[in-house]
Amino acid sequence: MVIIMNPEATSHNIDEVIKAIKSVGLEAKIMEGAQQKIVGVIGDKTKLASVAIDALPGVESSVAISKSYKLASREFHPQSSIIDVDGVKIGGDVPVVMAGPCAVESREQLLKAAQIVKEGGAQFLRGGAYKPRTSPYSFQGLEVEGLKYLAEAREATGLKIVTEVTTVEGIAPVAEYADMLQIGARNMQNFGLLKEVGKCNRPVLLKRGLAATIDEWLNAAEYIMNAGNPNVVLCERGIRTYETYTRNTLDMSAVAAVKHLSHLPIIVDPSHGTGKWRMVKPMALAAIAAGADGLMMEMHPNPARALSDGMQSLTPEHYRAVMTAVNKLSKFMHDENLLTLDEG
Ligand code: PEP
Ligand code: MN
């Protein structure tokens, strides 16, 4: 439930509302709406039955949240959230790009990739140290050694680091070396893992599950937020459909849907979304045009030699071309004021 205060409500009025909420053992959260303050109620709202909230001074109305997810919903938090990852803001005017190899393969490969990523203008270096592979015989990642190379690449370039965590035991080492924890598609409904990253103080990039509905995805975000971590960024990376030409079907409409349903930022991964490097540029541009807050793209210094996902990895040259096009389009979108989405 959210309690909408009228524009003239005083801070004393708001304090009284919070007191009433807390008196029945619920939690309250104050948010700034477009014109007025909103008090969100967290917990079982039936407990509020004994309190005449709407009768309290300064209260305009109270509205039940219709979705099963609350903290992630735009009803609860009307203003779009900006997630600050150690100074890089995701969800603001400028799209944020995360680029790098599918996997950290060696120190040399990663440092080279990091240099190219930095020069091309992305803000984050990506690269898996723990790889969730379909086959147990495929390269599984360098684990802590890979995390150390990522940290070294951050020192060398100033790029922020985003990398996947696949187990509860992996959270502590990944949080030690990375700026942002990635929950991969295969773990989107690993609720134990979601609850644990919710207790961690690092922002989380939550990729959409292989066959997850938008509702399931936002409920997965709710698990993380409900456990205490409000810093969640969503990543559309394609879903399973009957189409076999592409690796996944990149659901671009999810960007507009999520923008309507949630205040959380959403980025798009056209690499895993298509499985084909040739499709990365058009889908990256489509994502920006749709209002995505950023991109995640795979780039390898030498895709033909990549240990994983070479088919969908950009070469350094293609990466630079994609970045140039993305920057031009996002500047146009900004200058023409095309970014203002209907947030109602
Ligand atoms: C990745 O980004 O490294 C990855 C494995 O992607 P996904 O979880 O979307 O398949
Ligand atoms: Mn990959």
mmCIF file of C-alpha atoms and ligand atoms in Angstrom:
data_model
loop_
_atom_site.group_PDB
_atom_site.id
_atom_site.type_symbol
_atom_site.label_atom_id
_atom_site.label_comp_id
_atom_site.label_asym_id
_atom_site.label_seq_id
_atom_site.Cartn_x
_atom_site.Cartn_y
_atom_site.Cartn_z
ATOM 1 C CA MET A 1 0.000 0.000 0.000
ATOM 2 C CA VAL A 2 1.106 3.579 -0.610
ATOM 3 C CA ILE A 3 -0.208 6.611 1.230
ATOM 4 C CA ILE A 4 -0.273 9.735 -0.861
ATOM 5 C CA MET A 5 0.146 12.893 1.194
ATOM 6 C CA ASN A 6 -1.462 16.068 -0.045
ATOM 7 C CA PRO A 7 0.939 18.768 -1.289
ATOM 8 C CA GLU A 8 0.363 20.894 1.834
ATOM 9 C CA ALA A 9 1.138 18.088 4.283
ATOM 10 C CA THR A 10 3.642 19.120 6.933
ATOM 11 C CA SER A 11 6.545 17.024 8.147
ATOM 12 C CA HIS A 12 4.601 16.594 11.408
ATOM 13 C CA ASN A 13 1.694 15.080 9.400
ATOM 14 C CA ILE A 14 4.122 12.672 7.733
ATOM 15 C CA ASP A 15 5.659 11.720 11.095
ATOM 16 C CA GLU A 16 2.201 10.924 12.449
ATOM 17 C CA VAL A 17 1.451 8.676 9.456
ATOM 18 C CA ILE A 18 4.745 6.829 9.950
ATOM 19 C CA LYS A 19 4.015 6.463 13.663
ATOM 20 C CA ALA A 20 0.619 4.931 12.860
ATOM 21 C CA ILE A 21 2.192 2.471 10.410
ATOM 22 C CA LYS A 22 4.893 1.455 12.866
ATOM 23 C CA SER A 23 2.363 1.068 15.692
ATOM 24 C CA VAL A 24 0.974 -2.040 13.996
ATOM 25 C CA GLY A 25 4.422 -3.515 13.334
ATOM 26 C CA LEU A 26 4.805 -2.416 9.711
ATOM 27 C CA GLU A 27 7.646 -0.539 8.049
ATOM 28 C CA ALA A 28 7.296 2.833 6.315
ATOM 29 C CA LYS A 29 9.349 4.363 3.553
ATOM 30 C CA ILE A 30 9.075 7.990 2.394
ATOM 31 C CA MET A 31 9.375 8.700 -1.321
ATOM 32 C CA GLU A 32 9.248 11.873 -3.346
ATOM 33 C CA GLY A 33 6.449 11.775 -5.898
ATOM 34 C CA ALA A 34 6.179 14.208 -8.810
ATOM 35 C CA GLN A 35 4.271 16.787 -6.732
ATOM 36 C CA GLN A 36 3.843 15.253 -3.342
ATOM 37 C CA LYS A 37 5.363 12.917 -0.798
ATOM 38 C CA ILE A 38 4.345 9.288 -0.722
ATOM 39 C CA VAL A 39 4.663 6.929 2.220
ATOM 40 C CA GLY A 40 5.090 3.286 1.263
ATOM 41 C CA VAL A 41 3.925 0.586 3.649
ATOM 42 C CA ILE A 42 6.026 -2.561 3.705
ATOM 43 C CA GLY A 43 4.537 -5.754 5.101
ATOM 44 C CA ASP A 44 1.127 -7.312 5.475
ATOM 45 C CA LYS A 45 -1.282 -4.427 4.867
ATOM 46 C CA THR A 46 -4.187 -6.231 6.564
ATOM 47 C CA LYS A 47 -2.514 -5.181 9.826
ATOM 48 C CA LEU A 48 -3.497 -1.619 8.955
ATOM 49 C CA ALA A 49 -7.208 -2.486 9.118
ATOM 50 C CA SER A 50 -7.426 -1.117 12.675
ATOM 51 C CA VAL A 51 -5.904 2.256 11.696
ATOM 52 C CA ALA A 52 -7.928 4.911 9.885
ATOM 53 C CA ILE A 53 -4.942 6.100 7.836
ATOM 54 C CA ASP A 54 -7.067 8.086 5.383
ATOM 55 C CA ALA A 55 -8.463 10.125 8.278
ATOM 56 C CA LEU A 56 -5.057 11.358 9.439
ATOM 57 C CA PRO A 57 -4.250 15.032 8.718
ATOM 58 C CA GLY A 58 -2.357 15.576 5.481
ATOM 59 C CA VAL A 59 -3.343 12.259 3.901
ATOM 60 C CA GLU A 60 -4.870 12.599 0.455
ATOM 61 C CA SER A 61 -5.518 8.941 -0.294
ATOM 62 C CA SER A 62 -4.202 5.442 0.196
ATOM 63 C CA VAL A 63 -3.836 3.034 -2.683
ATOM 64 C CA ALA A 64 -3.332 -0.714 -2.551
ATOM 65 C CA ILE A 65 -0.512 -1.949 -4.789
ATOM 66 C CA SER A 66 -1.997 -4.405 -7.223
ATOM 67 C CA LYS A 67 1.211 -6.275 -8.052
ATOM 68 C CA SER A 68 2.789 -9.138 -6.109
ATOM 69 C CA TYR A 69 6.059 -7.198 -6.175
ATOM 70 C CA LYS A 70 5.904 -3.924 -4.237
ATOM 71 C CA LEU A 71 9.357 -2.397 -3.722
ATOM 72 C CA ALA A 72 10.168 -2.890 -7.412
ATOM 73 C CA SER A 73 6.874 -1.434 -8.620
ATOM 74 C CA ARG A 74 6.368 2.049 -9.983
ATOM 75 C CA GLU A 75 3.147 2.279 -7.999
ATOM 76 C CA PHE A 76 5.265 2.154 -4.852
ATOM 77 C CA HIS A 77 8.027 4.417 -6.167
ATOM 78 C CA PRO A 78 6.726 6.694 -8.949
ATOM 79 C CA GLN A 79 10.070 8.326 -9.760
ATOM 80 C CA SER A 80 12.602 6.420 -11.842
ATOM 81 C CA SER A 81 15.510 5.214 -9.731
ATOM 82 C CA ILE A 82 19.088 6.032 -10.539
ATOM 83 C CA ILE A 83 21.500 3.377 -9.336
ATOM 84 C CA ASP A 84 24.916 4.759 -8.463
ATOM 85 C CA VAL A 85 27.715 2.258 -8.942
ATOM 86 C CA ASP A 86 30.675 3.961 -7.326
ATOM 87 C CA GLY A 87 30.038 7.205 -9.225
ATOM 88 C CA VAL A 88 28.596 5.775 -12.470
ATOM 89 C CA LYS A 89 24.879 6.477 -12.581
ATOM 90 C CA ILE A 90 22.606 3.947 -14.267
ATOM 91 C CA GLY A 91 19.150 5.296 -15.094
ATOM 92 C CA GLY A 92 20.080 8.922 -15.769
ATOM 93 C CA ASP A 93 20.177 10.747 -19.098
ATOM 94 C CA VAL A 94 23.257 8.997 -20.455
ATOM 95 C CA PRO A 95 23.128 5.299 -21.354
ATOM 96 C CA VAL A 96 25.740 3.237 -19.558
ATOM 97 C CA VAL A 97 27.660 0.612 -21.511
ATOM 98 C CA MET A 98 29.137 -2.586 -20.047
ATOM 99 C CA ALA A 99 31.448 -4.326 -22.489
ATOM 100 C CA GLY A 100 34.072 -7.021 -22.462
ATOM 101 C CA PRO A 101 34.634 -10.685 -23.111
ATOM 102 C CA CYS A 102 32.196 -13.422 -22.226
ATOM 103 C CA ALA A 103 34.802 -14.954 -19.917
ATOM 104 C CA VAL A 104 38.046 -13.860 -18.326
ATOM 105 C CA GLU A 105 40.447 -16.208 -20.111
ATOM 106 C CA SER A 106 43.882 -14.896 -19.174
ATOM 107 C CA ARG A 107 45.541 -11.803 -17.717
ATOM 108 C CA GLU A 108 46.760 -10.737 -21.141
ATOM 109 C CA GLN A 109 43.362 -11.198 -22.821
ATOM 110 C CA LEU A 110 41.542 -9.290 -20.105
ATOM 111 C CA LEU A 111 43.935 -6.343 -19.851
ATOM 112 C CA LYS A 112 43.887 -5.973 -23.613
ATOM 113 C CA ALA A 113 40.084 -6.130 -23.683
ATOM 114 C CA ALA A 114 39.882 -3.575 -20.854
ATOM 115 C CA GLN A 115 42.032 -1.102 -22.784
ATOM 116 C CA ILE A 116 39.813 -1.413 -25.865
ATOM 117 C CA VAL A 117 36.634 -1.157 -23.784
ATOM 118 C CA LYS A 118 37.933 1.995 -22.092
ATOM 119 C CA GLU A 119 39.065 3.656 -25.319
ATOM 120 C CA GLY A 120 35.685 2.945 -26.931
ATOM 121 C CA GLY A 121 33.940 4.865 -24.159
ATOM 122 C CA ALA A 122 32.134 2.208 -22.101
ATOM 123 C CA GLN A 123 31.958 2.740 -18.344
ATOM 124 C CA PHE A 124 32.027 -0.918 -17.228
ATOM 125 C CA LEU A 125 34.209 -3.908 -18.008
ATOM 126 C CA ARG A 126 32.321 -7.198 -18.022
ATOM 127 C CA GLY A 127 33.797 -10.694 -18.007
ATOM 128 C CA GLY A 128 32.813 -13.898 -16.256
ATOM 129 C CA ALA A 129 35.156 -15.520 -13.750
ATOM 130 C CA TYR A 130 32.498 -18.090 -12.822
ATOM 131 C CA LYS A 131 30.832 -19.327 -16.001
ATOM 132 C CA PRO A 132 27.484 -21.138 -15.952
ATOM 133 C CA ARG A 133 28.051 -23.400 -18.969
ATOM 134 C CA THR A 134 25.547 -25.750 -20.543
ATOM 135 C CA SER A 135 28.140 -28.536 -20.709
ATOM 136 C CA PRO A 136 30.304 -29.474 -17.711
ATOM 137 C CA TYR A 137 33.164 -30.061 -20.169
ATOM 138 C CA SER A 138 33.187 -26.457 -21.412
ATOM 139 C CA PHE A 139 35.515 -23.824 -19.914
ATOM 140 C CA GLN A 140 34.148 -23.044 -16.430
ATOM 141 C CA GLY A 141 36.053 -19.815 -15.737
ATOM 142 C CA LEU A 142 39.215 -18.838 -13.841
ATOM 143 C CA GLU A 143 37.307 -18.146 -10.603
ATOM 144 C CA VAL A 144 39.292 -16.096 -8.029
ATOM 145 C CA GLU A 145 42.263 -15.760 -10.391
ATOM 146 C CA GLY A 146 39.849 -14.204 -12.922
ATOM 147 C CA LEU A 147 38.467 -11.847 -10.287
ATOM 148 C CA LYS A 148 42.003 -10.653 -9.563
ATOM 149 C CA TYR A 149 42.585 -9.870 -13.242
ATOM 150 C CA LEU A 150 39.315 -7.920 -13.291
ATOM 151 C CA ALA A 151 40.447 -5.887 -10.289
ATOM 152 C CA GLU A 152 43.800 -5.277 -11.977
ATOM 153 C CA ALA A 153 41.987 -4.099 -15.121
ATOM 154 C CA ARG A 154 39.982 -1.650 -13.001
ATOM 155 C CA GLU A 155 43.203 -0.271 -11.541
ATOM 156 C CA ALA A 156 44.662 0.119 -15.023
ATOM 157 C CA THR A 157 41.639 1.747 -16.681
ATOM 158 C CA GLY A 158 39.257 3.148 -14.059
ATOM 159 C CA LEU A 159 36.445 1.050 -15.530
ATOM 160 C CA LYS A 160 33.878 -0.339 -13.104
ATOM 161 C CA ILE A 161 33.681 -4.125 -12.912
ATOM 162 C CA VAL A 162 30.543 -6.226 -13.337
ATOM 163 C CA THR A 163 30.855 -9.980 -13.099
ATOM 164 C CA GLU A 164 28.598 -12.924 -12.444
ATOM 165 C CA VAL A 165 28.085 -14.676 -9.139
ATOM 166 C CA THR A 166 26.677 -18.183 -9.423
ATOM 167 C CA THR A 167 26.669 -19.481 -5.843
ATOM 168 C CA VAL A 168 26.092 -18.177 -2.326
ATOM 169 C CA GLU A 169 29.737 -19.014 -1.452
ATOM 170 C CA GLY A 170 30.851 -16.950 -4.448
ATOM 171 C CA ILE A 171 29.214 -13.753 -3.194
ATOM 172 C CA ALA A 172 31.994 -12.747 -0.773
ATOM 173 C CA PRO A 173 34.893 -13.080 -3.267
ATOM 174 C CA VAL A 174 32.946 -11.479 -6.121
ATOM 175 C CA ALA A 175 31.856 -8.590 -3.864
ATOM 176 C CA GLU A 176 35.460 -8.133 -2.770
ATOM 177 C CA TYR A 177 36.763 -7.597 -6.312
ATOM 178 C CA ALA A 178 33.773 -6.340 -8.332
ATOM 179 C CA ASP A 179 31.727 -3.122 -8.241
ATOM 180 C CA MET A 180 28.502 -4.796 -9.330
ATOM 181 C CA LEU A 181 27.287 -8.385 -8.982
ATOM 182 C CA GLN A 182 25.613 -10.021 -11.954
ATOM 183 C CA ILE A 183 22.898 -12.616 -11.484
ATOM 184 C CA GLY A 184 22.777 -14.554 -14.734
ATOM 185 C CA ALA A 185 19.706 -15.739 -16.588
ATOM 186 C CA ARG A 186 20.083 -19.284 -15.244
ATOM 187 C CA ASN A 187 19.948 -18.086 -11.658
ATOM 188 C CA MET A 188 17.160 -15.525 -11.941
ATOM 189 C CA GLN A 189 14.894 -17.696 -9.822
ATOM 190 C CA ASN A 190 17.579 -19.072 -7.507
ATOM 191 C CA PHE A 191 15.787 -17.549 -4.546
ATOM 192 C CA GLY A 192 18.456 -18.492 -1.999
ATOM 193 C CA LEU A 193 21.057 -16.663 -4.083
ATOM 194 C CA LEU A 194 18.750 -13.667 -4.592
ATOM 195 C CA LYS A 195 18.175 -13.341 -0.836
ATOM 196 C CA GLU A 196 21.905 -13.478 -0.150
ATOM 197 C CA VAL A 197 22.846 -10.831 -2.749
ATOM 198 C CA GLY A 198 20.058 -8.821 -1.150
ATOM 199 C CA LYS A 199 22.128 -8.757 2.037
ATOM 200 C CA CYS A 200 25.247 -7.633 0.200
ATOM 201 C CA ASN A 201 26.153 -3.961 -0.171
ATOM 202 C CA ARG A 202 26.984 -4.126 -3.899
ATOM 203 C CA PRO A 203 24.518 -3.132 -6.652
ATOM 204 C CA VAL A 204 23.091 -6.088 -8.554
ATOM 205 C CA LEU A 205 22.557 -6.578 -12.284
ATOM 206 C CA LEU A 206 19.639 -9.001 -12.594
ATOM 207 C CA LYS A 207 19.389 -10.666 -15.989
ATOM 208 C CA ARG A 208 16.048 -11.959 -17.193
ATOM 209 C CA GLY A 209 15.597 -15.718 -16.903
ATOM 210 C CA LEU A 210 15.741 -17.928 -19.981
ATOM 211 C CA ALA A 211 11.971 -18.295 -20.040
ATOM 212 C CA ALA A 212 10.859 -15.820 -17.403
ATOM 213 C CA THR A 213 7.826 -13.621 -17.698
ATOM 214 C CA ILE A 214 8.244 -9.949 -16.845
ATOM 215 C CA ASP A 215 6.197 -10.541 -13.703
ATOM 216 C CA GLU A 216 8.540 -13.342 -12.558
ATOM 217 C CA TRP A 217 11.552 -11.155 -13.320
ATOM 218 C CA LEU A 218 10.234 -8.238 -11.267
ATOM 219 C CA ASN A 219 9.407 -10.628 -8.434
ATOM 220 C CA ALA A 220 13.027 -11.811 -8.571
ATOM 221 C CA ALA A 221 14.103 -8.163 -8.172
ATOM 222 C CA GLU A 222 11.692 -7.950 -5.239
ATOM 223 C CA TYR A 223 13.535 -10.813 -3.494
ATOM 224 C CA ILE A 224 16.772 -8.829 -3.629
ATOM 225 C CA MET A 225 15.153 -5.558 -2.559
ATOM 226 C CA ASN A 226 13.137 -7.188 0.204
ATOM 227 C CA ALA A 227 16.347 -8.621 1.634
ATOM 228 C CA GLY A 228 17.692 -5.077 2.000
ATOM 229 C CA ASN A 229 19.423 -4.187 -1.254
ATOM 230 C CA PRO A 230 17.530 -1.506 -3.230
ATOM 231 C CA ASN A 231 20.238 -1.183 -5.894
ATOM 232 C CA VAL A 232 18.976 -3.431 -8.657
ATOM 233 C CA VAL A 233 19.387 -2.915 -12.403
ATOM 234 C CA LEU A 234 17.475 -5.192 -14.780
ATOM 235 C CA CYS A 235 18.966 -6.634 -17.962
ATOM 236 C CA GLU A 236 16.868 -7.946 -20.861
ATOM 237 C CA ARG A 237 18.901 -10.671 -22.598
ATOM 238 C CA GLY A 238 16.349 -12.506 -24.695
ATOM 239 C CA ILE A 239 14.026 -15.389 -23.929
ATOM 240 C CA ARG A 240 13.432 -18.866 -25.359
ATOM 241 C CA THR A 241 10.882 -18.996 -28.145
ATOM 242 C CA TYR A 242 10.293 -21.365 -31.082
ATOM 243 C CA GLU A 243 12.689 -19.267 -33.201
ATOM 244 C CA THR A 244 15.991 -21.020 -33.830
ATOM 245 C CA TYR A 245 17.776 -18.554 -36.123
ATOM 246 C CA THR A 246 18.747 -16.431 -33.152
ATOM 247 C CA ARG A 247 20.104 -17.853 -29.882
ATOM 248 C CA ASN A 248 17.263 -16.148 -27.995
ATOM 249 C CA THR A 249 14.441 -13.810 -28.931
ATOM 250 C CA LEU A 250 15.404 -10.375 -27.677
ATOM 251 C CA ASP A 251 12.238 -8.939 -26.164
ATOM 252 C CA MET A 252 12.609 -5.243 -26.844
ATOM 253 C CA SER A 253 9.060 -4.613 -25.683
ATOM 254 C CA ALA A 254 10.247 -5.587 -22.203
ATOM 255 C CA VAL A 255 12.053 -2.238 -22.017
ATOM 256 C CA ALA A 256 8.824 -0.285 -22.386
ATOM 257 C CA ALA A 257 6.921 -2.723 -20.156
ATOM 258 C CA VAL A 258 9.485 -2.536 -17.358
ATOM 259 C CA LYS A 259 9.635 1.270 -17.613
ATOM 260 C CA HIS A 260 5.875 1.323 -17.043
ATOM 261 C CA LEU A 261 5.745 -1.305 -14.299
ATOM 262 C CA SER A 262 8.912 -0.520 -12.373
ATOM 263 C CA HIS A 263 11.139 2.384 -11.340
ATOM 264 C CA LEU A 264 14.275 0.272 -11.720
ATOM 265 C CA PRO A 265 16.691 0.970 -14.588
ATOM 266 C CA ILE A 266 16.813 -1.549 -17.417
ATOM 267 C CA ILE A 267 19.662 -2.280 -19.805
ATOM 268 C CA VAL A 268 19.733 -4.599 -22.836
ATOM 269 C CA ASP A 269 22.213 -7.331 -23.790
ATOM 270 C CA PRO A 270 22.035 -7.726 -27.591
ATOM 271 C CA SER A 271 24.918 -10.246 -27.565
ATOM 272 C CA HIS A 272 23.191 -13.044 -25.614
ATOM 273 C CA GLY A 273 19.898 -11.712 -26.970
ATOM 274 C CA THR A 274 20.784 -12.680 -30.532
ATOM 275 C CA GLY A 275 23.877 -14.914 -30.398
ATOM 276 C CA LYS A 276 25.173 -13.213 -33.541
ATOM 277 C CA TRP A 277 27.692 -10.373 -33.603
ATOM 278 C CA ARG A 278 26.168 -8.944 -36.795
ATOM 279 C CA MET A 279 22.912 -8.337 -34.981
ATOM 280 C CA VAL A 280 24.474 -6.565 -32.004
ATOM 281 C CA LYS A 281 24.652 -3.102 -33.585
ATOM 282 C CA PRO A 282 21.054 -2.916 -34.870
ATOM 283 C CA MET A 283 19.693 -4.333 -31.601
ATOM 284 C CA ALA A 284 21.890 -2.014 -29.515
ATOM 285 C CA LEU A 285 20.458 0.954 -31.420
ATOM 286 C CA ALA A 286 16.924 -0.417 -31.069
ATOM 287 C CA ALA A 287 17.452 -0.717 -27.311
ATOM 288 C CA ILE A 288 18.565 2.903 -27.014
ATOM 289 C CA ALA A 289 15.646 4.031 -29.182
ATOM 290 C CA ALA A 290 13.276 2.060 -26.920
ATOM 291 C CA GLY A 291 14.565 3.969 -23.884
ATOM 292 C CA ALA A 292 16.959 1.458 -22.345
ATOM 293 C CA ASP A 293 19.293 2.866 -19.696
ATOM 294 C CA GLY A 294 22.293 1.098 -21.126
ATOM 295 C CA LEU A 295 23.773 -1.912 -22.867
ATOM 296 C CA MET A 296 25.797 -4.982 -22.087
ATOM 297 C CA MET A 297 27.837 -6.234 -25.048
ATOM 298 C CA GLU A 298 30.451 -8.918 -25.524
ATOM 299 C CA MET A 299 33.697 -7.801 -27.130
ATOM 300 C CA HIS A 300 36.812 -9.968 -27.459
ATOM 301 C CA PRO A 301 40.250 -8.874 -28.705
ATOM 302 C CA ASN A 302 40.112 -11.911 -30.990
ATOM 303 C CA PRO A 303 36.608 -13.462 -31.152
ATOM 304 C CA ALA A 304 37.780 -16.348 -33.344
ATOM 305 C CA ARG A 305 39.929 -17.552 -30.428
ATOM 306 C CA ALA A 306 37.374 -16.936 -27.667
ATOM 307 C CA LEU A 307 36.816 -19.786 -25.208
ATOM 308 C CA SER A 308 33.101 -18.957 -25.094
ATOM 309 C CA ASP A 309 30.562 -16.993 -27.119
ATOM 310 C CA GLY A 310 32.952 -15.983 -29.921
ATOM 311 C CA MET A 311 30.065 -16.007 -32.418
ATOM 312 C CA GLN A 312 28.342 -13.157 -30.647
ATOM 313 C CA SER A 313 31.435 -11.197 -29.620
ATOM 314 C CA LEU A 314 32.291 -7.945 -31.369
ATOM 315 C CA THR A 315 35.800 -7.408 -32.651
ATOM 316 C CA PRO A 316 37.505 -4.264 -31.291
ATOM 317 C CA GLU A 317 36.773 -2.541 -34.602
ATOM 318 C CA HIS A 318 33.089 -3.441 -34.560
ATOM 319 C CA TYR A 319 32.838 -2.467 -30.911
ATOM 320 C CA ARG A 320 34.157 1.019 -31.709
ATOM 321 C CA ALA A 321 31.664 1.339 -34.578
ATOM 322 C CA VAL A 322 28.775 0.303 -32.312
ATOM 323 C CA MET A 323 29.862 2.810 -29.656
ATOM 324 C CA THR A 324 30.024 5.639 -32.195
ATOM 325 C CA ALA A 325 26.527 4.843 -33.448
ATOM 326 C CA VAL A 326 25.104 4.424 -29.935
ATOM 327 C CA ASN A 327 26.572 7.760 -28.830
ATOM 328 C CA LYS A 328 25.151 9.539 -31.879
ATOM 329 C CA LEU A 329 21.710 8.070 -31.347
ATOM 330 C CA SER A 330 21.647 8.766 -27.633
ATOM 331 C CA LYS A 331 22.715 12.378 -28.239
ATOM 332 C CA PHE A 332 19.926 12.745 -30.796
ATOM 333 C CA MET A 333 17.408 11.223 -28.379
ATOM 334 C CA HIS A 334 18.573 13.620 -25.685
ATOM 335 C CA ASP A 335 18.682 16.744 -27.877
ATOM 336 C CA GLU A 336 15.247 16.045 -29.336
ATOM 337 C CA ASN A 337 13.869 15.242 -25.897
ATOM 338 C CA LEU A 338 12.739 11.803 -26.997
ATOM 339 C CA LEU A 339 13.741 10.222 -23.706
ATOM 340 C CA THR A 340 10.745 11.392 -21.746
ATOM 341 C CA LEU A 341 8.746 8.207 -21.460
ATOM 342 C CA ASP A 342 5.205 8.018 -20.259
ATOM 343 C CA GLU A 343 5.883 6.992 -16.689
ATOM 344 C CA GLY A 344 2.233 6.924 -15.697
HETATM 345 C C1 PEP B 1 26.805 -13.498 -19.271
HETATM 346 O O1 PEP B 1 26.401 -12.323 -19.394
HETATM 347 O O2 PEP B 1 27.980 -13.783 -19.074
HETATM 348 C C2 PEP B 1 25.830 -14.604 -19.367
HETATM 349 C C3 PEP B 1 26.177 -15.857 -19.068
HETATM 350 O O3 PEP B 1 24.615 -14.223 -19.793
HETATM 351 P P1 PEP B 1 23.173 -14.848 -19.486
HETATM 352 O O4 PEP B 1 23.113 -15.123 -18.012
HETATM 353 O O5 PEP B 1 22.248 -13.751 -19.919
HETATM 354 O O6 PEP B 1 23.044 -16.075 -20.325
HETATM 355 MN MN MN B 2 28.584 -14.988 -22.908
#
